[in-house]
Coordinates of C-alpha atoms (C1' of nucleotides) in Angstrom, one line a residue:
Chain V
X1 CA 0.9 8.1 15.9
X2 CA -0.7 9.2 19.2
X3 CA -4.5 9.0 19.0
X4 CA -4.8 12.2 21.1
X5 CA -3.1 14.1 18.3
X6 CA -4.8 12.4 15.4
X7 CA -8.1 13.0 13.7
X8 CA -9.8 9.7 14.5
X9 CA -13.2 10.8 13.0
X10 CA -15.1 7.6 13.6
X11 CA -18.9 7.7 13.8
X12 CA -21.3 5.3 15.4
X13 CA -24.3 5.7 13.2
X14 CA -24.3 4.5 9.6
X15 CA -24.6 7.5 7.3
X16 CA -28.0 7.6 5.6
X17 CA -26.9 8.0 2.0
X18 CA -24.3 5.3 1.9
X19 CA -25.6 2.1 0.2
X20 CA -22.6 -0.3 -0.2
X21 CA -20.6 -1.5 2.7
X22 CA -17.3 0.0 1.7
X23 CA -18.9 3.5 1.5
X24 CA -20.6 3.1 4.9
X25 CA -17.4 1.8 6.5
X26 CA -15.2 4.5 4.9
X27 CA -17.4 7.2 6.3
X28 CA -17.8 5.5 9.7
X29 CA -14.0 4.9 10.0
X30 CA -13.4 8.5 9.3
X31 CA -11.5 7.8 6.0
X32 CA -13.4 10.1 3.7
X33 CA -16.0 12.9 3.8
X34 CA -18.1 14.0 0.9
X35 CA -17.6 17.5 -0.4
X36 CA -20.1 17.3 -3.2
X37 CA -21.5 14.6 -5.5
X38 CA -18.6 12.4 -6.5
X39 CA -16.0 14.5 -4.7
X40 CA -14.4 13.4 -1.5
X41 CA -12.0 14.6 1.1
X42 CA -9.5 12.0 2.2
X43 CA -9.0 12.2 6.0
X44 CA -5.8 11.1 7.7
X45 CA -6.9 7.4 8.2
X46 CA -8.1 7.1 4.6
X47 CA -5.1 8.8 3.1
X48 CA -2.8 6.4 4.9
X49 CA -4.4 3.5 3.2
X50 CA -4.4 5.3 -0.2
X51 CA -0.7 6.0 0.2
X52 CA 0.0 2.4 1.0
X53 CA -1.8 1.2 -2.1
X54 CA 0.1 3.8 -4.1
X55 CA 3.4 2.7 -2.7
X56 CA 2.8 -1.0 -3.8
X57 CA 1.8 0.1 -7.2
X58 CA 4.8 2.4 -7.6
X59 CA 7.3 -0.2 -6.4
X60 CA 5.9 -2.8 -8.8
X61 CA 5.7 -0.4 -11.7
X62 CA 9.3 0.7 -11.1
X63 CA 10.4 -2.9 -10.8
X64 CA 8.8 -3.6 -14.2
X65 CA 11.1 -1.0 -15.8
X66 CA 8.4 1.7 -16.2
X67 CA 9.3 5.3 -15.5
X68 CA 7.3 7.7 -13.3
X69 CA 6.2 11.0 -14.7
X70 CA 3.6 13.5 -13.6
X71 CA 1.3 15.2 -16.1
X72 CA -1.1 18.1 -15.5
X73 CA -4.8 17.6 -14.6
X74 CA -5.7 20.4 -16.9
X75 CA -5.2 19.7 -20.6
X76 CA -5.6 21.9 -23.7
X77 CA -8.6 20.9 -25.8
X78 CA -6.3 21.4 -28.8
X79 CA -4.8 17.9 -28.2
X80 CA -8.3 16.4 -28.0
X81 CA -9.2 18.0 -31.3
X82 CA -6.1 16.5 -32.7
X83 CA -6.9 13.0 -31.5
X84 CA -10.5 13.5 -32.6
X85 CA -11.7 11.9 -29.3
X86 CA -13.5 14.9 -27.8
X87 CA -16.9 14.2 -29.5
X88 CA -16.8 10.5 -28.4
X89 CA -16.1 11.5 -24.8
X90 CA -19.0 13.8 -24.7
X91 CA -20.2 15.6 -21.5
X92 CA -18.1 13.2 -19.3
X93 CA -15.2 15.4 -20.3
X94 CA -15.4 18.5 -18.1
X95 CA -14.5 21.5 -20.3
X96 CA -13.2 24.8 -18.9
X97 CA -11.8 28.0 -20.3
X98 CA -9.0 30.1 -19.0
X99 CA -8.9 33.9 -18.7
X100 CA -7.8 34.2 -22.3
X101 CA -10.9 32.3 -23.3
X102 CA -8.7 29.3 -24.4
X103 CA -10.4 25.9 -24.1
X104 CA -9.1 23.3 -21.7
X105 CA -10.5 20.2 -20.0
X106 CA -9.9 18.3 -16.8
X107 CA -8.1 15.1 -17.8
X108 CA -10.2 11.9 -17.6
X109 CA -7.1 10.0 -19.0
X110 CA -3.9 11.0 -20.5
X111 CA -3.3 9.3 -23.9
X112 CA -3.2 12.7 -25.7
X113 CA -0.8 14.3 -23.3
X114 CA 1.7 11.5 -23.1
X115 CA 1.6 11.0 -26.9
X116 CA 2.3 14.7 -27.3
X117 CA 5.2 14.4 -24.9
X118 CA 6.7 11.4 -26.5
X119 CA 6.4 12.6 -30.0
X120 CA 8.5 15.6 -29.0
X121 CA 11.1 13.6 -26.9
X122 CA 11.6 10.3 -28.6
X123 CA 13.0 10.1 -32.1
X124 CA 14.8 6.8 -32.4
X125 CA 13.9 3.1 -32.3
X126 CA 17.0 2.7 -30.1
X127 CA 15.1 4.4 -27.3
X128 CA 12.2 2.0 -27.4
X129 CA 10.4 0.4 -25.8
X130 CA 9.5 2.9 -23.1
X131 CA 6.7 2.8 -20.5
X132 CA 5.7 5.9 -18.6
X133 CA 3.3 6.0 -15.7
X134 CA 1.9 8.4 -13.2
X135 CA -0.3 8.3 -10.1
X136 CA -2.5 11.2 -10.3
X137 CA -6.0 12.7 -10.0
X138 CA -8.5 12.1 -12.8
X139 CA -11.8 13.8 -13.4
X140 CA -14.7 12.2 -15.2
X141 CA -18.0 14.0 -15.1
X142 CA -20.0 10.8 -14.5
X143 CA -23.7 11.0 -15.1
X144 CA -24.3 9.1 -11.9
X145 CA -21.5 9.0 -9.3
X146 CA -22.3 6.4 -6.6
X147 CA -21.0 4.1 -4.0
X148 CA -18.5 6.7 -2.5
X149 CA -15.0 6.5 -4.0
X150 CA -16.0 3.4 -5.9
X151 CA -17.4 5.6 -8.7
X152 CA -16.4 9.1 -7.9
X153 CA -16.0 11.9 -10.4
X154 CA -12.6 12.8 -9.1
X155 CA -10.4 9.8 -8.3
X156 CA -6.8 8.7 -8.1
X157 CA -5.6 6.5 -11.0
X158 CA -2.3 5.0 -11.9
X159 CA -2.1 5.2 -15.7
X160 CA 0.8 4.0 -17.8
X161 CA 1.5 4.3 -21.5
X162 CA 4.0 2.2 -23.4
X163 CA 5.6 3.0 -26.8
X164 CA 7.1 0.5 -29.2
X165 CA 8.7 0.0 -32.5
X166 CA 6.5 -2.9 -33.4
X167 CA 3.6 -5.1 -32.2
X168 CA 5.9 -7.8 -30.9
X169 CA 7.5 -5.4 -28.5
X170 CA 4.0 -4.1 -27.5
X171 CA 2.9 -7.7 -26.8
X172 CA 6.0 -8.2 -24.6
X173 CA 5.3 -5.1 -22.5
X174 CA 1.6 -6.0 -22.3
X175 CA 2.5 -9.4 -21.0
X176 CA 4.9 -7.8 -18.5
X177 CA 2.2 -5.4 -17.3
X178 CA -0.2 -8.4 -17.0
X179 CA 2.3 -10.0 -14.6
X180 CA 3.0 -6.8 -12.8
X181 CA -0.7 -6.3 -12.2
X182 CA -0.9 -9.8 -10.7
X183 CA 2.0 -9.0 -8.4
X184 CA 0.4 -5.7 -7.3
X185 CA -3.0 -7.3 -6.5
X186 CA -1.3 -10.3 -4.9
X187 CA 0.7 -8.0 -2.7
X188 CA -2.3 -5.9 -1.7
X189 CA -4.0 -9.2 -0.8
X190 CA -7.1 -9.1 -3.0
X191 CA -9.1 -12.0 -4.4
X192 CA -9.1 -10.9 -8.0
X193 CA -9.3 -12.4 -11.5
X194 CA -7.8 -11.1 -14.8
X195 CA -10.5 -11.4 -17.4
X196 CA -10.7 -10.9 -21.2
X197 CA -12.5 -7.6 -21.8
X198 CA -14.1 -5.3 -24.3
X199 CA -11.9 -2.4 -25.4
X200 CA -14.6 0.2 -24.9
X201 CA -14.2 3.8 -26.0
X202 CA -10.4 3.9 -25.7
X203 CA -10.2 1.6 -28.7
X204 CA -7.6 -0.9 -29.8
X205 CA -7.2 -4.7 -29.9
X206 CA -6.2 -6.9 -26.9
X207 CA -7.5 -6.1 -23.4
X208 CA -7.8 -7.6 -20.0
X209 CA -9.6 -6.3 -17.0
X210 CA -8.6 -7.1 -13.4
X211 CA -11.7 -7.6 -11.2
X212 CA -11.9 -7.9 -7.5
X213 CA -14.6 -10.5 -6.8
X214 CA -17.5 -9.0 -4.7
X215 CA -21.2 -9.3 -4.8
X216 CA -21.6 -5.6 -4.9
X217 CA -19.5 -5.4 -8.1
X218 CA -21.0 -3.6 -11.1
X219 CA -19.7 -6.0 -13.7
X220 CA -20.6 -9.6 -14.4
X221 CA -17.8 -12.0 -15.2
X222 CA -18.1 -15.5 -16.7
X223 CA -15.7 -18.2 -15.6
X224 CA -15.3 -21.7 -16.9
X225 CA -15.5 -24.4 -14.2
X226 CA -12.9 -26.5 -16.0
X227 CA -10.4 -24.1 -17.5
X228 CA -8.8 -20.7 -17.1
X229 CA -11.3 -19.0 -19.3
X230 CA -12.6 -15.8 -17.7
X231 CA -14.3 -12.9 -19.6
X232 CA -16.5 -10.0 -18.9
X233 CA -20.0 -11.0 -19.7
X234 CA -20.0 -8.0 -22.1
X235 CA -17.5 -10.0 -24.2
X236 CA -18.1 -13.7 -23.3
X237 CA -19.4 -15.6 -26.3
X238 CA -22.8 -17.1 -25.7
X239 CA -22.9 -20.5 -27.2
X240 CA -26.0 -22.3 -28.2
X241 CA -25.8 -26.1 -28.0
X242 CA -28.1 -28.9 -29.0
X243 CA -30.3 -29.7 -31.8
X244 CA -33.7 -28.2 -32.6
X245 CA -36.4 -30.5 -31.6
X246 CA -39.0 -31.4 -34.2
X247 CA -42.3 -29.6 -34.4
X248 CA -45.0 -31.2 -32.2
X249 CA -47.6 -28.4 -32.1
X250 CA -49.8 -26.7 -34.6
X251 CA -49.3 -23.0 -35.2
X252 CA -52.2 -21.2 -33.6
X253 CA -53.2 -17.6 -32.9
X254 CA -54.1 -17.0 -29.3
X255 CA -55.9 -14.1 -27.6
X256 CA -53.5 -12.8 -24.9
X257 CA -55.1 -9.5 -23.8
X258 CA -53.3 -9.4 -20.5
X259 CA -49.9 -10.6 -21.5
X260 CA -47.7 -7.7 -22.5
X261 CA -44.4 -9.1 -21.1
X262 CA -42.7 -12.5 -21.2
X263 CA -43.2 -12.9 -17.5
X264 CA -47.0 -12.5 -17.9
X265 CA -47.1 -14.8 -20.8
X266 CA -45.2 -17.5 -18.9
X267 CA -47.4 -17.1 -15.9
X268 CA -50.8 -17.0 -17.7
X269 CA -50.2 -19.7 -20.2
X270 CA -47.8 -22.0 -18.4
X271 CA -45.1 -21.9 -21.1
X272 CA -41.5 -22.1 -20.1
X273 CA -39.7 -18.8 -20.7
X274 CA -37.1 -20.7 -22.8
X275 CA -39.9 -21.5 -25.2
X276 CA -40.9 -17.8 -25.7
X277 CA -39.2 -15.4 -28.0
X278 CA -39.0 -11.6 -27.4
X279 CA -38.6 -9.1 -30.1
X280 CA -36.7 -5.8 -29.7
X281 CA -36.8 -3.1 -32.3
X282 CA -33.6 -1.1 -32.7
X283 CA -32.3 1.5 -35.2
X284 CA -30.4 -0.1 -38.2
X285 CA -27.0 1.2 -39.3
X286 CA -26.6 3.5 -42.3
X287 CA -24.7 0.7 -44.1
X288 CA -27.8 -1.4 -43.7
X289 CA -29.9 1.2 -45.3
X290 CA -31.1 2.8 -42.0
X291 CA -34.6 2.2 -40.7
X292 CA -35.1 -0.4 -38.1
X293 CA -34.2 -4.0 -37.5
X294 CA -35.7 -6.5 -35.0
X295 CA -33.7 -8.6 -32.6
X296 CA -35.0 -11.9 -31.5
X297 CA -34.0 -13.3 -28.1
X298 CA -35.2 -16.2 -26.0
X299 CA -37.6 -15.0 -23.3
X300 CA -35.2 -16.0 -20.6
X301 CA -32.2 -14.3 -22.2
X302 CA -30.9 -10.7 -22.0
X303 CA -29.7 -8.6 -24.9
X304 CA -26.0 -7.8 -24.8
X305 CA -25.9 -4.3 -26.0
X306 CA -22.2 -4.3 -26.8
X307 CA -22.5 -7.3 -29.0
X308 CA -25.5 -5.7 -30.7
X309 CA -23.7 -2.5 -31.4
X310 CA -20.8 -4.4 -33.0
X311 CA -23.2 -6.1 -35.5
X312 CA -22.8 -4.4 -38.9
X313 CA -26.6 -4.1 -39.4
X314 CA -27.2 -2.4 -36.1
X315 CA -26.6 1.3 -35.6
X316 CA -24.1 2.3 -32.9
X317 CA -24.7 3.7 -30.4
X318 CA -27.6 1.3 -29.9
X319 CA -31.0 3.0 -30.0
X320 CA -34.3 1.3 -29.2
X321 CA -37.3 2.3 -31.3
X322 CA -39.9 4.4 -29.4
X323 CA -43.4 3.0 -28.8
X324 CA -44.7 5.4 -31.4
X325 CA -42.1 4.3 -34.0
X326 CA -43.0 0.7 -33.3
X327 CA -46.7 1.4 -33.8
X328 CA -46.1 3.2 -37.1
X329 CA -43.8 0.4 -38.3
X330 CA -45.8 -2.6 -37.2
X331 CA -49.2 -1.5 -36.2
X332 CA -48.9 -3.2 -32.8
X333 CA -47.5 -2.2 -29.5
X334 CA -44.2 -3.4 -27.9
X335 CA -46.0 -6.1 -25.9
X336 CA -47.2 -8.0 -29.0
X337 CA -44.2 -8.2 -31.3
X338 CA -42.9 -11.4 -33.0
X339 CA -41.0 -12.6 -36.0
X340 CA -44.1 -14.0 -37.9
X341 CA -45.5 -11.5 -40.4
X342 CA -42.9 -8.9 -39.3
X343 CA -42.6 -6.1 -41.9
X344 CA -38.9 -5.4 -41.1
X345 CA -35.9 -7.7 -41.2
X346 CA -34.8 -9.5 -38.1
X347 CA -31.6 -10.9 -36.6
X348 CA -32.1 -14.0 -34.4
X349 CA -29.9 -14.8 -31.5
X350 CA -28.3 -18.2 -32.0
X351 CA -30.3 -19.7 -29.1
X352 CA -33.5 -18.6 -30.7
X353 CA -32.8 -20.7 -33.8
X354 CA -32.9 -23.8 -31.6
X355 CA -36.3 -23.2 -30.3
X356 CA -39.3 -25.2 -31.4
X357 CA -43.0 -24.9 -30.7
X358 CA -42.3 -21.5 -29.3
X359 CA -44.5 -18.6 -28.5
X360 CA -44.1 -15.0 -29.7
X361 CA -46.1 -11.9 -30.4
X362 CA -48.3 -11.9 -33.4
X363 CA -47.8 -8.2 -34.3
X364 CA -51.4 -7.7 -33.5
X365 CA -52.3 -6.1 -30.2
X366 CA -53.4 -8.6 -27.6
X367 CA -52.5 -11.7 -29.7
X368 CA -49.6 -14.1 -29.7
X369 CA -48.7 -17.1 -31.9
X370 CA -48.1 -20.3 -30.0
X371 CA -46.4 -23.4 -31.5
X372 CA -44.2 -21.5 -33.9
X373 CA -41.6 -23.6 -35.7
X374 CA -38.7 -22.5 -37.9
X375 CA -38.7 -23.6 -41.5
X376 CA -42.3 -24.8 -41.3
X377 CA -43.8 -21.4 -40.3
X378 CA -41.0 -19.0 -41.2
X379 CA -37.4 -18.9 -42.4
X380 CA -34.4 -18.0 -40.3
X381 CA -32.8 -14.9 -41.8
X382 CA -29.7 -13.6 -40.1
X383 CA -28.4 -15.1 -36.9
X384 CA -25.9 -13.7 -34.5
X385 CA -24.6 -13.9 -30.9
X386 CA -26.7 -11.1 -29.3
X387 CA -27.3 -12.3 -25.7
X388 CA -25.4 -12.2 -22.4
X389 CA -23.9 -15.5 -21.5
X390 CA -25.7 -17.0 -18.5
X391 CA -24.8 -19.5 -15.7
X392 CA -24.5 -23.0 -17.2
X393 CA -23.7 -22.0 -20.8
X394 CA -20.9 -24.0 -22.3
X395 CA -17.5 -22.2 -22.0
X396 CA -16.5 -20.7 -25.3
X397 CA -13.1 -22.5 -25.1
X398 CA -15.0 -25.8 -25.2
X399 CA -14.0 -26.8 -21.7
X400 CA -16.6 -27.0 -19.0
X401 CA -19.5 -24.6 -18.4
X402 CA -19.8 -21.0 -17.2
X403 CA -20.4 -19.6 -13.8
X404 CA -21.2 -16.0 -13.4
X405 CA -19.8 -13.8 -10.6
X406 CA -19.8 -10.1 -9.8
X407 CA -16.6 -8.1 -10.0
X408 CA -15.3 -4.6 -9.3
X409 CA -13.0 -3.5 -12.1
X410 CA -9.8 -2.2 -10.5
X411 CA -7.4 -2.5 -13.4
X412 CA -7.5 -2.6 -17.2
X413 CA -4.7 -3.1 -19.7
X414 CA -5.1 -2.4 -23.4
X415 CA -3.1 -2.9 -26.5
X416 CA -4.0 0.4 -28.2
X417 CA -2.0 -0.1 -31.4
X418 CA -1.5 3.1 -33.3
X419 CA -4.8 4.8 -32.6
X420 CA -3.3 7.8 -30.8
X421 CA 0.2 7.8 -32.2
X422 CA -1.2 7.9 -35.7
X423 CA -3.6 10.7 -34.9
X424 CA -0.9 12.8 -33.2
X425 CA 1.9 11.8 -35.5
X426 CA 4.1 10.1 -32.9
X427 CA 6.8 8.5 -35.0
X428 CA 10.4 7.4 -34.6
X429 CA 13.0 6.4 -37.2
X430 CA 13.6 2.7 -37.5
X431 CA 17.0 1.1 -38.3
X432 CA 16.4 1.9 -42.0
X433 CA 15.9 5.5 -41.3
X434 CA 12.2 5.2 -42.1
X435 CA 9.6 7.0 -39.9
X436 CA 7.4 4.5 -38.1
X437 CA 4.2 5.2 -36.1
X438 CA 4.7 3.7 -32.6
X439 CA 2.2 1.1 -31.4
X440 CA 1.1 1.9 -27.9
X441 CA -0.2 0.1 -24.8
X442 CA -2.0 1.7 -21.9
X443 CA -2.5 0.3 -18.4
X444 CA -4.7 1.7 -15.7
X445 CA -5.4 0.9 -12.0
X446 CA -8.1 2.7 -10.1
X447 CA -6.0 3.4 -6.9
X448 CA -8.8 5.0 -4.9
X449 CA -11.2 2.3 -6.1
X450 CA -8.8 -0.4 -4.9
X451 CA -9.2 1.0 -1.4
X452 CA -13.0 0.6 -1.5
X453 CA -12.8 -2.8 -3.2
X454 CA -10.5 -4.1 -0.5
X455 CA -13.2 -3.2 2.0
X456 CA -15.9 -4.9 0.0
X457 CA -13.9 -8.1 0.4
X458 CA -12.8 -7.7 4.0
X459 CA -15.1 -6.6 6.7
X460 CA -17.3 -7.9 9.5
X461 CA -20.0 -6.5 11.7
X462 CA -17.4 -4.5 13.7
X463 CA -15.8 -2.8 10.7
X464 CA -13.0 -3.1 8.2
X465 CA -10.5 -5.9 8.2
X466 CA -7.5 -4.6 6.2
X467 CA -5.1 -6.8 4.4
X468 CA -1.8 -6.2 6.3
X469 CA -0.2 -4.6 3.3
X470 CA -2.5 -1.6 3.2
X471 CA -3.8 -1.1 6.7
X472 CA -3.6 2.5 8.0
X473 CA -1.8 1.2 11.0
X474 CA -0.2 -2.2 11.7
X475 CA -0.7 -2.2 15.4
X476 CA -3.2 -0.6 17.9
X477 CA -1.5 -0.1 21.3
X478 CA -4.2 0.4 23.9
X479 CA -3.8 0.9 27.6
X480 CA -6.7 -0.2 29.8
X481 CA -6.9 2.8 31.9
X482 CA -4.3 5.5 31.6
X483 CA -5.6 7.8 34.3
X484 CA -5.8 5.2 37.0
X485 CA -2.7 3.1 36.1
X486 CA 0.3 5.3 35.2
X487 CA 2.4 2.1 34.8
X488 CA 0.4 1.3 31.7
X489 CA 1.3 4.6 30.2
X490 CA 5.0 4.1 30.9
X491 CA 5.0 0.6 29.3
X492 CA 3.0 2.0 26.3
X493 CA 5.6 4.7 25.8
X494 CA 8.3 2.1 25.8
X495 CA 6.5 -0.3 23.4
X496 CA 5.5 2.6 21.2
X497 CA 9.1 3.6 20.7
X498 CA 10.3 0.0 20.3
X499 CA 7.7 -1.0 17.7
X500 CA 8.1 2.2 15.8
X501 CA 11.9 1.6 15.7
X502 CA 11.2 -1.9 14.4
X503 CA 9.3 -0.4 11.5
X504 CA 5.7 -0.9 12.6
X505 CA 3.0 1.8 12.1
X506 CA 1.6 2.1 15.6
X507 CA -1.5 3.8 16.7
X508 CA -1.0 4.5 20.4
X509 CA -4.4 5.2 21.8
X510 CA -3.4 7.6 24.6
X511 CA -6.8 9.3 24.8
X512 CA -7.5 9.9 28.4
X513 CA -11.2 10.8 28.0
X514 CA -12.2 7.6 26.2
X515 CA -13.0 4.4 28.0
X516 CA -11.7 1.0 26.9
X517 CA -14.8 0.0 25.0
X518 CA -14.6 3.1 22.7
X519 CA -10.9 2.5 22.0
X520 CA -11.4 -1.2 21.2
X521 CA -14.4 -0.4 18.9
X522 CA -12.4 2.3 17.1
X523 CA -9.4 0.0 16.5
X524 CA -11.8 -2.7 15.1
X525 CA -13.8 -0.2 13.0
X526 CA -10.7 1.2 11.2
X527 CA -9.5 -2.3 10.8
X528 CA -6.0 -2.4 12.4
X529 CA -4.7 -5.9 12.0
X530 CA -3.0 -6.3 15.4
X531 CA -4.3 -5.1 18.7
X532 CA -2.3 -4.9 22.0
X533 CA -4.0 -4.3 25.3
X534 CA -1.8 -3.2 28.2
X535 CA -3.0 -3.9 31.7
X536 CA -1.6 -3.6 35.2
X537 CA -2.3 -7.2 35.8
X538 CA -0.3 -8.1 32.7
X539 CA 2.6 -5.9 33.6
X540 CA 2.9 -7.8 36.9
X541 CA 2.9 -11.0 35.0
X542 CA 5.2 -9.7 32.3
X543 CA 2.6 -10.2 29.6
X544 CA 0.2 -8.2 27.4
X545 CA -2.9 -9.2 25.6
X546 CA -2.7 -9.7 21.8
X547 CA -5.6 -10.1 19.4
X548 CA -5.5 -10.3 15.6
X549 CA -8.3 -8.5 13.9
X550 CA -9.8 -11.8 12.7
X551 CA -9.1 -13.7 15.9
X552 CA -12.0 -14.9 18.1
X553 CA -10.1 -14.7 21.4
X554 CA -7.0 -12.8 22.7
X555 CA -3.7 -14.5 23.6
X556 CA -1.1 -13.5 26.2
X557 CA 2.3 -12.6 24.9
X558 CA 5.5 -12.0 26.9
X559 CA 6.3 -8.3 26.9
X560 CA 9.9 -9.0 26.1
X561 CA 8.9 -11.2 23.1
X562 CA 6.5 -8.6 21.6
X563 CA 8.6 -7.4 18.6
X564 CA 9.6 -10.8 17.5
X565 CA 6.1 -12.1 18.0
X566 CA 4.7 -9.4 15.8
X567 CA 7.4 -9.8 13.2
X568 CA 6.4 -13.5 12.9
X569 CA 2.7 -12.5 12.2
Chain H
rC1 C1' -30.2 11.9 -19.6
rG2 C1' -35.3 9.3 -18.2
rG3 C1' -38.1 7.7 -13.6
rA4 C1' -38.7 8.0 -8.0
rG5 C1' -37.6 10.2 -3.4
rU6 C1' -35.3 13.5 0.2
rA7 C1' -33.8 18.5 2.2
rU8 C1' -35.2 20.7 10.1
rA9 C1' -28.5 21.3 15.1
rG10 C1' -21.9 18.4 13.3
rC11 C1' -24.6 13.1 12.7
rU12 C1' -29.3 10.0 12.8
rC13 C1' -34.1 11.7 12.8
rA14 C1' -39.2 13.5 14.9
rG15 C1' -42.5 17.8 14.2
rC16 C1' -45.7 19.0 8.6
rC17 C1' -51.5 15.6 7.5
rU18 C1' -54.9 19.4 11.2
rG19 C1' -50.5 26.8 10.3
rG20 C1' -49.8 29.6 16.5
rU21 C1' -42.8 30.4 21.1
rA22 C1' -38.1 24.7 16.9
rG23 C1' -37.5 19.2 19.5
rA24 C1' -35.1 14.1 20.8
rG25 C1' -30.8 10.8 20.7
rC26 C1' -25.7 10.9 19.5
rA27 C1' -21.5 14.4 19.2
rC28 C1' -19.4 19.0 21.7
rU29 C1' -18.1 22.3 26.6
rA30 C1' -17.9 22.4 32.2
rC31 C1' -18.3 19.8 36.9
rG32 C1' -19.2 15.2 39.6
rU33 C1' -19.6 9.9 39.8
rU34 C1' -17.9 5.7 37.0
rC35 C1' -14.4 3.0 33.9
rG36 C1' -11.8 -4.7 31.2
rG37 C1' -16.4 -3.7 25.4
rG38 C1' -19.3 2.4 22.3
rA39 C1' -21.0 4.8 30.9
rC40 C1' -24.3 8.0 34.1
rG41 C1' -26.0 12.6 36.3
rU42 C1' -26.4 18.0 36.4
rA43 C1' -25.6 22.4 33.8
rG44 C1' -24.5 24.6 29.0
rG45 C1' -23.3 26.0 23.7
rG46 C1' -25.2 25.1 18.9
rG47 C1' -30.7 25.9 14.0
rU48 C1' -31.9 32.5 8.6
rC49 C1' -36.2 24.6 9.2
rG50 C1' -32.1 24.0 1.2
rC51 C1' -33.1 28.9 -1.7
rA52 C1' -36.7 32.5 -3.8
rG53 C1' -41.5 33.9 -4.2
rG54 C1' -46.8 33.5 -2.8
rU55 C1' -51.3 32.7 0.6
rU56 C1' -52.3 34.2 5.8
rC57 C1' -53.1 38.3 11.5
rA58 C1' -49.4 34.3 11.7
rA59 C1' -45.6 29.4 7.6
rA60 C1' -40.7 24.3 9.3
rU61 C1' -46.0 23.2 8.3
rC62 C1' -50.2 25.2 2.7
rC63 C1' -49.1 26.7 -2.8
rU64 C1' -45.5 27.9 -7.0
rG65 C1' -40.7 28.0 -8.9
rC66 C1' -35.5 26.8 -8.4
rU67 C1' -31.2 24.3 -6.4
rA68 C1' -28.7 20.3 -4.1
rC69 C1' -28.4 15.4 -2.7
rU70 C1' -29.9 10.1 -2.8
rC71 C1' -32.0 5.8 -5.2
rC72 C1' -33.5 2.8 -9.9
rG73 C1' -32.1 2.4 -15.3
rA74 C1' -28.3 3.5 -20.2
rC75 C1' -21.7 4.7 -19.5
rC76 C1' -16.4 3.5 -17.0
rA77 C1' -10.5 2.9 -13.3

RNA sequence: CGGAGUAUAGCUCAGCCUGGUAGAGCACUACGUUCGGGACGUAGGGGUCGCAGGUUCAAAUCCUGCUACUCCGACCA
């Protein structure tokens, strides 16, 4: 590609509304431009990267035996009524009507469509298993799009759906997809981890997420320091260890007029946060008789809302009581709640049951109890794992302790089971001629998100540093001064042809109006892995100047050796 | 959806408090000089000041409403 005929839309200034580095650099490098909130144009530089990611995904999916299909973005609501998923998806599902006033939606995912296709096309167990995938545009009307293409409303996803005669077959394909995902992210060159995950709204049993490790990630992941254990913090079991210490203090009621939060209590009364207990009031489930239930957590722990929602006594979706409801129920405000003399039932996080001599609200405004002890002062009712695992917790597999790191979710694989095939009646005949509902798996990769995630992991103060496999160009070919030194142009033309013939994607910066500094800065900003600088001096010496994107200093390479030199890199 | 903020040239922003001819830097066009790390000079082009009302002799500026966008929280590839 000649730079003079290519939209190299680089900008010097960091755009004002970009917060994360990948968003800033994608805008600065001229990869994307915003059209509206969560909607982006992909410019030539960006699209080149996107296509390279797609190619790797496609090659590995094909190699795994999956078959590529392409389904429409627009889907009839009829199918969503049939699966019963429309209400659960809510306003994130963008609904539209056609000119005949028939309801459609923009597909946020394609379980319904593929299941409909398969129920019409596959009738025998002999055809199974089959795995179909597509790389296609998805639309989710996110409440808060952010971070550029990292969380856009319209995005590119690779989604795959497998169909099976039984669970063993599903497990086999699931394992194959797990390995395929590892190969894909290895080839792209990302530092990633597969982690055990919650199955979320799609439903089903087994599930792993693939996370690219980056401080800007929106997910927290717990790793064991002594085993392979890795799980999303949403899912990671929080283990309480140790014995409860004996009571040393007397129970006493203390005036705490200015302590409405754990932080204030800790500061004003010099109590460690781990010896305080906070009390959250949430709606109870219908099965539990409705009303409200209190959740007890150690002051230094955080409620895990997913775990809470799964508890049979707690209503899902989780709903916190309003301040007014709390007052009516307890007669005190949210800053003064505690388990002692609490008129509603409570569920104590496991760690809370190990506390002794702890402080908590007295259910009287402006007062706390200090020196509370279980058994002596009140009985433990129900206990559960309600909190997020934190750094230093024992690993749930019993080996080592947990460290917490941030991750960007770029892939997710699920064993769906028969959730959709059952709802849509996707069955085949087995060897006994009996109709069997097909268990399904589904496997997603956020292709456009991978592009952003790769940047989050690979950049410096000059710009992007692409992994070689997905760089928009392999080589930047830069003459020092085309106008003054025509010999540089002649050599560039020759090398451009030679390298292109050897299979390299070359950006030949033949712009006459730009000075050297601009060209070097552009090549670095858009992250081209290899840079060649052609000078008159070098031509006389039979060399050119090479610099890898991560190199500190350039090295001279013989012009005649260039292709072999680059091939060895 | 709750809270906060922003909206002036393609981009980054000043001007608004205290109403009176719409500005800078970058980018763009032309010419000249320069050119091994985002050059310099001269001359240009480019704005219904987000939209709609109101107050006023006069509104980018004050008031009201709306819209869009961004950020912080609950959801997901």
